Coordinates of C-alpha atoms in Angstrom, one line a residue:
M908 CA 0.1 0.0 0.0
A909 CA 2.9 2.3 0.8
K910 CA 4.3 1.8 -2.6
E911 CA 1.0 2.7 -4.3
T912 CA 0.7 5.9 -2.2
S913 CA 4.3 6.8 -3.2
Q914 CA 3.5 6.3 -6.9
E915 CA 0.3 8.4 -6.6
Q916 CA 2.2 11.2 -4.8
A917 CA 5.0 11.2 -7.5
L918 CA 2.2 11.6 -10.1
Q919 CA 0.7 14.5 -8.3
S920 CA 4.2 16.1 -7.7
V921 CA 5.0 15.9 -11.4
E922 CA 1.6 17.4 -12.4
K923 CA 2.3 20.3 -10.0
I924 CA 5.7 20.8 -11.7
I925 CA 4.0 20.9 -15.2
R926 CA 1.9 23.8 -13.8
Q927 CA 4.9 25.5 -12.4
T928 CA 7.1 25.2 -15.5
R929 CA 4.2 25.6 -18.0
G930 CA 5.0 22.1 -19.2
K931 CA 8.7 22.4 -19.9
F932 CA 11.2 20.6 -17.7
S933 CA 13.6 17.6 -17.6
P934 CA 13.3 14.5 -15.5
E935 CA 16.2 15.6 -13.4
D936 CA 14.4 18.9 -12.7
A937 CA 11.6 16.9 -11.3
V938 CA 14.0 14.9 -9.2
A939 CA 15.6 18.0 -7.7
E940 CA 12.2 19.6 -6.9
T941 CA 10.6 16.5 -5.4
G942 CA 13.4 14.5 -4.0
Y943 CA 11.8 11.2 -5.6
S944 CA 14.0 8.7 -7.3
L945 CA 14.6 9.0 -11.0
D946 CA 12.7 5.7 -11.5
A947 CA 9.7 7.1 -9.6
I948 CA 9.8 10.3 -11.7
N949 CA 10.2 8.4 -15.0
S950 CA 7.3 6.1 -14.0
A951 CA 5.1 9.1 -13.3
L952 CA 6.1 10.8 -16.6
Q953 CA 5.4 7.6 -18.6
R954 CA 1.9 7.5 -17.1
L955 CA 1.3 11.2 -18.0
L956 CA 2.6 10.8 -21.4
E957 CA -0.1 8.2 -21.9
L958 CA -2.8 10.6 -20.8
Y959 CA -1.7 14.1 -22.0
R960 CA -0.4 15.7 -25.2
A961 CA 3.3 16.2 -25.0
K962 CA 6.6 15.7 -26.9
V963 CA 10.2 14.9 -26.0
V964 CA 12.7 17.3 -27.4
M965 CA 16.4 18.0 -26.9
N966 CA 17.5 20.9 -24.6
P967 CA 19.6 23.0 -27.0
Q968 CA 21.8 24.2 -24.1
T969 CA 22.5 20.8 -22.5
G970 CA 21.9 18.4 -25.2
S971 CA 19.7 16.3 -22.9
L972 CA 16.2 15.2 -23.0
M973 CA 13.3 17.4 -21.8
F974 CA 9.6 17.3 -21.9
E975 CA 7.2 19.7 -23.4
F976 CA 3.6 19.2 -22.2
H977 CA 0.9 21.2 -23.7
Y978 CA -0.1 23.8 -21.1
P979 CA -2.8 23.8 -19.9
L980 CA -2.7 20.0 -19.9
Q981 CA -4.7 18.6 -22.8
K982 CA -5.8 15.0 -22.9
I983 CA -4.8 12.8 -25.7
N984 CA -7.7 12.6 -28.3
K985 CA -9.7 15.1 -26.2
K986 CA -12.7 16.2 -28.4
T987 CA -13.2 19.8 -29.3
F988 CA -16.7 21.3 -29.1
N989 CA -17.1 21.1 -32.9
E990 CA -15.9 17.3 -32.7
I991 CA -18.5 16.6 -30.0
L992 CA -21.2 18.3 -31.9
Y993 CA -20.2 16.5 -35.0
N994 CA -20.2 13.2 -33.2
F995 CA -23.6 14.0 -31.7
L996 CA -25.1 14.8 -35.2
S997 CA -23.5 11.7 -36.7
T998 CA -25.0 9.5 -34.1
L999 CA -28.4 11.0 -34.9
W1000 CA -27.8 10.4 -38.5
K1001 CA -26.8 6.8 -37.9
I1002 CA -30.0 6.2 -35.9
F1003 CA -32.0 7.6 -38.7
T1004 CA -30.2 5.6 -41.3
V1005 CA -30.6 2.3 -39.3
I1006 CA -34.4 2.9 -39.1
Y1007 CA -34.6 4.1 -42.6
K1008 CA -32.5 1.4 -44.1
A1009 CA -34.4 -1.3 -42.3
A1010 CA -37.5 -0.4 -44.3
T1011 CA -36.3 1.4 -47.4
G1012 CA -35.6 -1.5 -49.8
I1013 CA -38.5 -3.7 -48.7
I1014 CA -41.1 -0.8 -48.6
L1015 CA -40.0 0.3 -52.0
V1016 CA -40.5 -3.2 -53.5
F1017 CA -43.6 -3.9 -51.3
Y1018 CA -45.5 -0.9 -52.3
T1019 CA -44.7 -1.2 -56.0
I1020 CA -46.1 -4.7 -56.0
L1021 CA -49.0 -3.7 -53.7
F1022 CA -50.0 -0.8 -56.0
I1023 CA -49.8 -3.0 -59.1
V1024 CA -52.0 -5.5 -57.4
I1025 CA -54.5 -2.7 -56.5
I1026 CA -54.5 -1.2 -60.0
I1027 CA -55.2 -4.7 -61.5
A1028 CA -57.9 -5.2 -58.9
V1029 CA -59.5 -1.9 -59.7
L1030 CA -59.4 -2.6 -63.4
L1031 CA -61.0 -6.0 -62.9
F1032 CA -63.6 -4.7 -60.5
A1033 CA -64.5 -1.8 -62.9
S1034 CA -64.9 -4.2 -65.8
G1035 CA -67.1 -6.7 -63.8
S1036 CA -70.9 -6.4 -64.2
D1037 CA -71.6 -6.9 -60.6
R1038 CA -70.3 -3.8 -58.8
D1039 CA -72.0 -4.6 -55.6
D1040 CA -70.1 -7.8 -54.9
R1041 CA -67.0 -6.5 -53.1
G1042 CA -66.3 -9.5 -50.9
G1043 CA -62.8 -10.7 -50.4
G1044 CA -61.5 -7.0 -50.2
L1045 CA -58.0 -5.9 -49.2
R1046 CA -56.8 -7.9 -46.1
I1047 CA -55.1 -5.3 -44.0
D1048 CA -53.7 -7.8 -41.5
V1049 CA -52.1 -9.6 -44.4
V1050 CA -50.6 -6.2 -45.7
L1051 CA -49.3 -5.2 -42.2
G1052 CA -47.8 -8.7 -41.7
G1053 CA -46.0 -8.7 -45.0
L1054 CA -44.7 -5.2 -44.3
I1055 CA -43.4 -6.0 -40.8
R1056 CA -41.7 -9.2 -42.1
G1057 CA -40.2 -7.2 -44.8
I1058 CA -38.7 -4.6 -42.5
L1059 CA -37.3 -7.5 -40.2
Q1060 CA -35.6 -8.9 -43.3
G1061 CA -34.2 -5.5 -44.2
L1062 CA -32.6 -5.4 -40.7
S1063 CA -30.9 -8.7 -41.4
L1064 CA -29.6 -7.5 -44.8
M1065 CA -28.2 -4.4 -43.2
A1066 CA -25.6 -6.6 -41.4
W1067 CA -24.5 -8.0 -44.7
T1068 CA -21.3 -6.6 -46.2
G1069 CA -19.3 -7.7 -49.2
T1070 CA -15.8 -9.1 -49.1
L1071 CA -13.2 -6.5 -48.4
Q1072 CA -10.9 -5.8 -51.4
N1073 CA -7.8 -3.6 -52.0
V1074 CA -8.4 -1.4 -55.1
T1075 CA -5.9 0.6 -57.0
D1076 CA -7.1 4.1 -58.0
P1077 CA -6.3 5.6 -61.4
S1078 CA -3.9 7.9 -59.5
G1079 CA -1.9 4.8 -58.6
L1080 CA -3.0 5.0 -54.8
T1081 CA -4.8 2.1 -53.1
Y1082 CA -7.9 2.1 -51.0
K1083 CA -10.2 -0.5 -49.4
K1084 CA -13.7 -1.3 -50.8
Y1085 CA -16.4 -3.9 -50.3
G1086 CA -16.6 -6.4 -53.3
K1087 CA -19.7 -7.1 -55.3
E1088 CA -22.1 -9.8 -53.9
K1089 CA -23.1 -12.5 -56.2
N1090 CA -26.5 -13.0 -54.7
S1091 CA -28.7 -10.8 -56.9
G1092 CA -31.4 -10.4 -54.2
K1093 CA -29.2 -8.9 -51.6
N1094 CA -27.4 -7.1 -54.3
F1095 CA -30.6 -5.2 -55.3
V1096 CA -31.5 -4.3 -51.7
Q1097 CA -28.0 -3.0 -51.1
S1098 CA -28.4 -1.1 -54.4
V1099 CA -31.5 0.6 -52.9
F1100 CA -29.6 1.5 -49.8
S1101 CA -26.8 3.0 -51.8
F1102 CA -29.1 5.0 -54.0
V1103 CA -30.4 6.8 -50.9
F1104 CA -27.4 7.0 -48.6
G1105 CA -24.5 6.3 -51.0
P1106 CA -22.3 3.1 -51.0
D1107 CA -21.0 1.7 -47.7
N1108 CA -17.2 2.0 -47.3
P1109 CA -15.1 -0.1 -44.8
K1110 CA -14.8 1.5 -41.4
P1111 CA -11.2 2.4 -40.5
D1112 CA -9.5 0.2 -37.8
P1113 CA -9.0 2.6 -34.8
N1114 CA -5.7 0.7 -34.0
A1115 CA -4.5 0.6 -37.6
D1116 CA -1.8 3.2 -37.1
A1117 CA -0.4 1.6 -33.9
K1118 CA -0.3 -1.9 -35.6
E1119 CA 1.4 -0.4 -38.7
M1120 CA 4.0 1.3 -36.5
I1121 CA 4.7 -1.9 -34.5
S1122 CA 5.1 -3.8 -37.8
F1123 CA 7.5 -1.1 -39.1
I1124 CA 9.5 -1.4 -35.9
R1125 CA 9.6 -5.3 -36.1
Q1126 CA 10.2 -5.6 -39.9
K1127 CA 11.9 -2.4 -41.1
S1128 CA 13.8 -0.5 -38.5
K1129 CA 15.2 -3.0 -36.0
G1130 CA 13.4 -1.4 -33.1
K1131 CA 14.2 2.2 -33.9
L1132 CA 11.5 4.9 -34.4
T1133 CA 11.7 8.6 -35.0
A1134 CA 9.1 11.3 -35.6
A1135 CA 10.1 11.2 -39.3
D1136 CA 9.2 7.5 -39.5
I1137 CA 5.7 8.4 -38.1
V1138 CA 5.4 11.2 -40.6
L1139 CA 6.2 8.7 -43.4
L1140 CA 3.7 6.2 -42.2
S1141 CA 0.8 8.5 -41.3
G1142 CA 1.3 11.9 -43.0
L1143 CA 1.2 13.8 -39.6
S1144 CA 2.8 17.0 -39.3
Y1145 CA 6.1 17.0 -37.4
D1146 CA 4.5 18.6 -34.3
K1147 CA 2.0 15.9 -34.0
A1148 CA 4.4 13.1 -35.0
E1149 CA 6.6 14.2 -32.1
E1150 CA 3.6 13.9 -29.7
K1151 CA 2.8 10.6 -31.2
L1152 CA 6.4 9.3 -30.7
A1153 CA 6.2 10.3 -27.0
E1154 CA 2.8 8.6 -26.7
Y1155 CA 4.1 5.4 -28.3
A1156 CA 7.3 5.5 -26.1
A1157 CA 5.2 5.6 -23.0
K1158 CA 2.5 3.0 -24.2
Y1159 CA 4.9 0.4 -25.5
K1160 CA 7.8 1.0 -23.1
G1161 CA 10.2 2.6 -25.6
E1162 CA 13.5 4.0 -24.4
L1163 CA 14.1 7.6 -25.5
S1164 CA 17.5 8.8 -26.4
I1165 CA 19.2 11.5 -28.5
S1166 CA 21.2 10.6 -31.6
E1167 CA 24.5 12.3 -32.6
T1168 CA 22.6 14.6 -34.9
G1169 CA 20.2 15.7 -32.1
T1170 CA 17.3 13.5 -33.2
I1171 CA 15.0 12.0 -30.6
V1172 CA 15.0 8.3 -31.1
A1173 CA 12.7 5.7 -29.4
D1174 CA 14.2 2.2 -28.9
F1175 CA 11.6 -0.6 -29.0
T1176 CA 14.0 -3.5 -28.8
N1177 CA 11.5 -5.0 -26.3
L1178 CA 9.0 -5.5 -29.3
L1179 CA 11.4 -7.5 -31.4
N1180 CA 10.6 -10.9 -29.9
I1181 CA 9.0 -12.7 -32.8
Q1182 CA 7.8 -16.2 -32.1
A1183 CA 4.5 -16.7 -33.9
K1184 CA 4.7 -16.6 -37.7
D1185 CA 1.1 -17.0 -38.7
L1186 CA -0.2 -13.7 -37.2
D1187 CA -0.9 -10.9 -39.8
G1188 CA -0.2 -7.9 -37.5
G1189 CA -0.4 -4.4 -39.2
K1190 CA 0.2 -4.0 -42.9
I1191 CA 2.8 -1.4 -43.7
I1192 CA 1.5 1.1 -46.3
Y1193 CA 3.3 4.4 -46.5
Y1194 CA 1.2 7.5 -46.4
Y1195 CA 1.8 8.4 -50.0
N1196 CA 0.5 4.9 -51.2
E1197 CA -3.0 4.9 -49.7
I1198 CA -6.1 7.0 -50.3
D1199 CA -9.7 7.1 -49.2
P1200 CA -12.2 5.6 -51.6
P1201 CA -13.4 7.7 -54.6
A1202 CA -16.6 9.8 -54.3
E1203 CA -19.6 7.7 -55.6
H1204 CA -23.0 9.2 -55.2
T1205 CA -24.9 5.9 -55.4
G1206 CA -22.2 3.3 -56.4
N1207 CA -24.9 1.6 -58.8
S1208 CA -25.1 1.1 -62.5
I1209 CA -27.2 3.4 -64.6
G1210 CA -29.7 0.6 -65.1
K1211 CA -30.2 -0.1 -61.5
N1212 CA -30.6 3.6 -60.7
L1213 CA -33.3 3.9 -63.5
L1214 CA -35.1 0.9 -62.1
I1215 CA -35.1 2.3 -58.7
I1216 CA -36.2 5.8 -59.7
G1217 CA -38.9 4.3 -61.9
M1218 CA -40.2 2.1 -59.0
N1219 CA -40.1 5.0 -56.6
A1220 CA -41.8 7.5 -59.1
F1221 CA -44.6 4.9 -59.7
N1222 CA -45.2 4.6 -56.0
M1223 CA -45.3 8.4 -55.6
F1224 CA -47.8 8.7 -58.5
V1225 CA -50.1 6.1 -57.1
S1226 CA -50.0 7.2 -53.5
Y1227 CA -50.7 10.8 -54.6
T1228 CA -53.6 9.6 -56.8
I1229 CA -55.0 7.6 -53.9
L1230 CA -54.8 10.8 -51.7
S1231 CA -56.4 12.9 -54.4
S1232 CA -59.2 10.4 -54.8
A1233 CA -59.9 10.0 -51.1
T1234 CA -60.9 13.8 -51.2
D1235 CA -62.8 13.6 -54.4
P1236 CA -66.6 13.9 -53.7
L1237 CA -67.5 11.5 -56.4
V1238 CA -65.2 8.8 -54.8
T1239 CA -65.9 9.5 -51.2
Q1240 CA -69.8 9.1 -51.4
G1241 CA -71.4 6.2 -49.4
S1242 CA -69.7 2.9 -49.4
Y1243 CA -66.7 4.2 -51.4
T1244 CA -65.3 6.3 -48.4
L1245 CA -61.8 5.1 -47.4
S1246 CA -61.0 4.7 -43.7
P1247 CA -58.4 7.0 -42.2
F1248 CA -56.1 4.0 -41.8
L1249 CA -56.2 3.2 -45.5
I1250 CA -55.7 6.8 -46.4
F1251 CA -52.5 6.8 -44.3
A1252 CA -51.3 3.3 -45.2
L1253 CA -51.9 3.7 -49.0
G1254 CA -51.6 7.5 -49.3
W1255 CA -49.7 9.6 -46.8
F1256 CA -47.1 7.1 -45.8
P1257 CA -45.8 5.9 -49.2
L1258 CA -46.0 9.4 -50.5
I1259 CA -43.9 10.8 -47.7
F1260 CA -41.5 7.9 -48.0
S1261 CA -41.2 8.4 -51.9
I1262 CA -40.5 12.1 -51.5
S1263 CA -37.8 11.5 -48.9
F1264 CA -36.5 8.7 -51.2
F1265 CA -35.7 11.3 -53.8
L1266 CA -34.9 14.1 -51.3
I1267 CA -32.1 12.5 -49.4
P1268 CA -29.9 11.8 -52.4
I1269 CA -30.4 15.4 -53.7
I1270 CA -29.3 16.8 -50.3
R1271 CA -26.3 14.6 -50.4
I1272 CA -25.0 16.0 -53.8
P1273 CA -23.1 19.0 -52.3
F1274 CA -21.5 16.7 -49.7
T1275 CA -20.4 14.3 -52.5
L1276 CA -18.9 17.1 -54.5
S1277 CA -17.0 18.5 -51.5
Y1278 CA -15.6 15.1 -50.7
S1279 CA -14.5 14.5 -54.2
S1280 CA -12.7 18.0 -54.4
K1281 CA -10.9 17.3 -51.1
R1282 CA -9.9 13.9 -52.3
K1283 CA -8.4 15.4 -55.4
K1284 CA -6.4 17.9 -53.3
M1285 CA -5.3 15.0 -51.0
I1286 CA -4.1 12.9 -54.0
M1287 CA -2.0 15.9 -55.2
L1288 CA -0.6 16.3 -51.7
K1289 CA 0.4 12.6 -51.6
K1290 CA 2.0 12.7 -54.9
V1291 CA 4.2 15.7 -53.9
F1292 CA 4.8 13.9 -50.5
N1293 CA 6.0 10.9 -52.6
A1294 CA 8.4 12.7 -54.6
I1295 CA 9.9 14.4 -51.4
F1296 CA 10.4 11.0 -49.7
T1297 CA 11.5 8.9 -52.6
Q1298 CA 14.0 11.3 -54.4
P1299 CA 17.6 10.5 -53.2
T1300 CA 18.5 14.2 -52.7
E1301 CA 17.4 16.4 -49.8
K1302 CA 17.1 19.6 -51.8
L1303 CA 14.6 19.8 -54.7
T1304 CA 13.4 22.3 -57.1
F1305 CA 9.8 22.4 -58.2
N1306 CA 10.6 21.1 -61.5
Q1307 CA 12.4 18.1 -60.0
I1308 CA 9.3 17.4 -58.0
A1309 CA 7.0 17.8 -61.0
N1310 CA 9.1 15.6 -63.3
A1311 CA 9.2 12.9 -60.5
I1312 CA 5.4 12.6 -60.5
N1313 CA 4.9 13.3 -64.2
L1314 CA 2.9 16.4 -63.4
P1315 CA 0.9 18.1 -66.2
K1316 CA 1.5 21.9 -66.4
D1317 CA -2.2 22.6 -65.8
L1318 CA -1.8 21.1 -62.3
F1319 CA 1.4 23.1 -61.3
D1320 CA -0.6 25.6 -59.2
N1321 CA -2.3 22.8 -57.2
A1322 CA 1.0 21.1 -56.6
K1323 CA 2.5 24.3 -55.4
H1324 CA -0.2 24.8 -52.9
S1325 CA 0.5 21.2 -51.6
L1326 CA 4.2 21.9 -51.5
E1327 CA 3.7 25.0 -49.4
K1328 CA 1.7 23.0 -46.8
L1329 CA 4.4 20.3 -46.7
I1330 CA 7.1 22.8 -46.3
I1331 CA 5.4 23.8 -43.0
D1332 CA 4.4 20.3 -41.9
L1333 CA 7.8 18.7 -42.5
R1334 CA 9.8 21.7 -41.2
G1335 CA 11.5 22.2 -44.5
E1336 CA 13.3 25.3 -45.7
I1337 CA 13.1 27.4 -48.9
Q1338 CA 16.5 28.5 -50.3
I1339 CA 17.2 30.5 -53.4
G1340 CA 19.7 29.1 -55.9
E1341 CA 22.2 31.1 -57.8
D1342 CA 19.8 31.5 -60.7
G1343 CA 17.0 32.7 -58.5
T1344 CA 15.2 29.3 -58.4
P1345 CA 13.6 28.4 -55.2
I1346 CA 15.1 25.2 -53.7
Y1347 CA 13.1 23.2 -51.2
N1348 CA 15.3 21.8 -48.5
F1349 CA 13.9 18.6 -46.6
E1350 CA 17.2 17.9 -44.8
K1351 CA 15.7 17.3 -41.4
V1352 CA 13.1 14.6 -42.3
K1353 CA 15.5 12.8 -44.7
Q1354 CA 18.2 12.7 -42.1
E1355 CA 15.9 11.3 -39.4
L1356 CA 14.7 8.7 -41.8
S1357 CA 18.2 7.5 -42.3
I1358 CA 18.4 6.6 -38.5
S1359 CA 15.8 3.9 -38.7
Q1360 CA 16.5 2.7 -42.3
I1361 CA 19.8 1.0 -41.5

């Protein structure tokens, strides 16, 4: 119990030091301030690095390690107000889509068939000589039973997904996508879902970056990891990559040190014990080789979209006709009056549903266009990123970058915008050559990469 109290006291003491120093101090400073052992301080720091945003840097005066915690303290992955609001709205949207998807495909097909049957029945009834014989009318219990069974079947279809595939984009980058299902019944229902909400894309693995980093350590770098390696793997800015390095060092018990060039290096020799050969682990895909799936508004063929549009337009027309007829004095006289339930079941409900069926895809159009625009910019950024990391030299002119990625001249401005962003994110420098040509120097990131790529 005494040991646990001592650890808690050490943790509280280091938190107090963070407030006193505004987040910047060395482990030795904490030892001198508290009188605790270096092991106790390092243990407390390790725990705090798992909880709060921080990075480990070199003290330029002494050449030793020092910590820079964000001050005031900020928890790792803490959500901003905008992120919380976005998550809340996303949750509401997911609830809506679950309910809507459960019924959408079944209701579309169900009402199309039902309305066709009703039209045929009306035609047969109208052509009969005995208009008073209306026995064997519409069985509402059968209608509701079929609709409920269809919705339950829709819920089961929502759980279905295709086989996950790696697809190569025309840009040369790869992304993950669900493959096509051979079962035509499921395929059509999924096509109805896609028409309304867009195609389903694979959900990202929240641990993918960590697994990729560990695979990189075990397979590529012999236990060494720098902030530049994290940039190469994830595309994070240098500032965020340094925070991630400190977080990984605390989480996976890496030993931090400073190289001869002043680079912070995390040693994860403790993770190199490889016994099982059959486990997949994380797949190493460098940042410039992967991209999000392309923007597809429905993901369906033109034929399927036309079929779905035709079915829904038919339902909308018939339900509107039923509603109009229900208020027509010639139709509502005497025994022809429709009950309120039938007016809702055959009129209002399918009409509102059909309108929403068209309205939701229309509302999604600007979001699809925005996603497509952002994706094009991201592809350009990754191509420039590729040229920076794969060219053997640290100093590059824009023409060298453009030639490396076979860049058309009409895309030069877009590439320059991407390059300006990467200069900041990668802590590069812009120098001017003797002929006045700008030279982009990425010496820092290239030198740090050489530490792990031995």
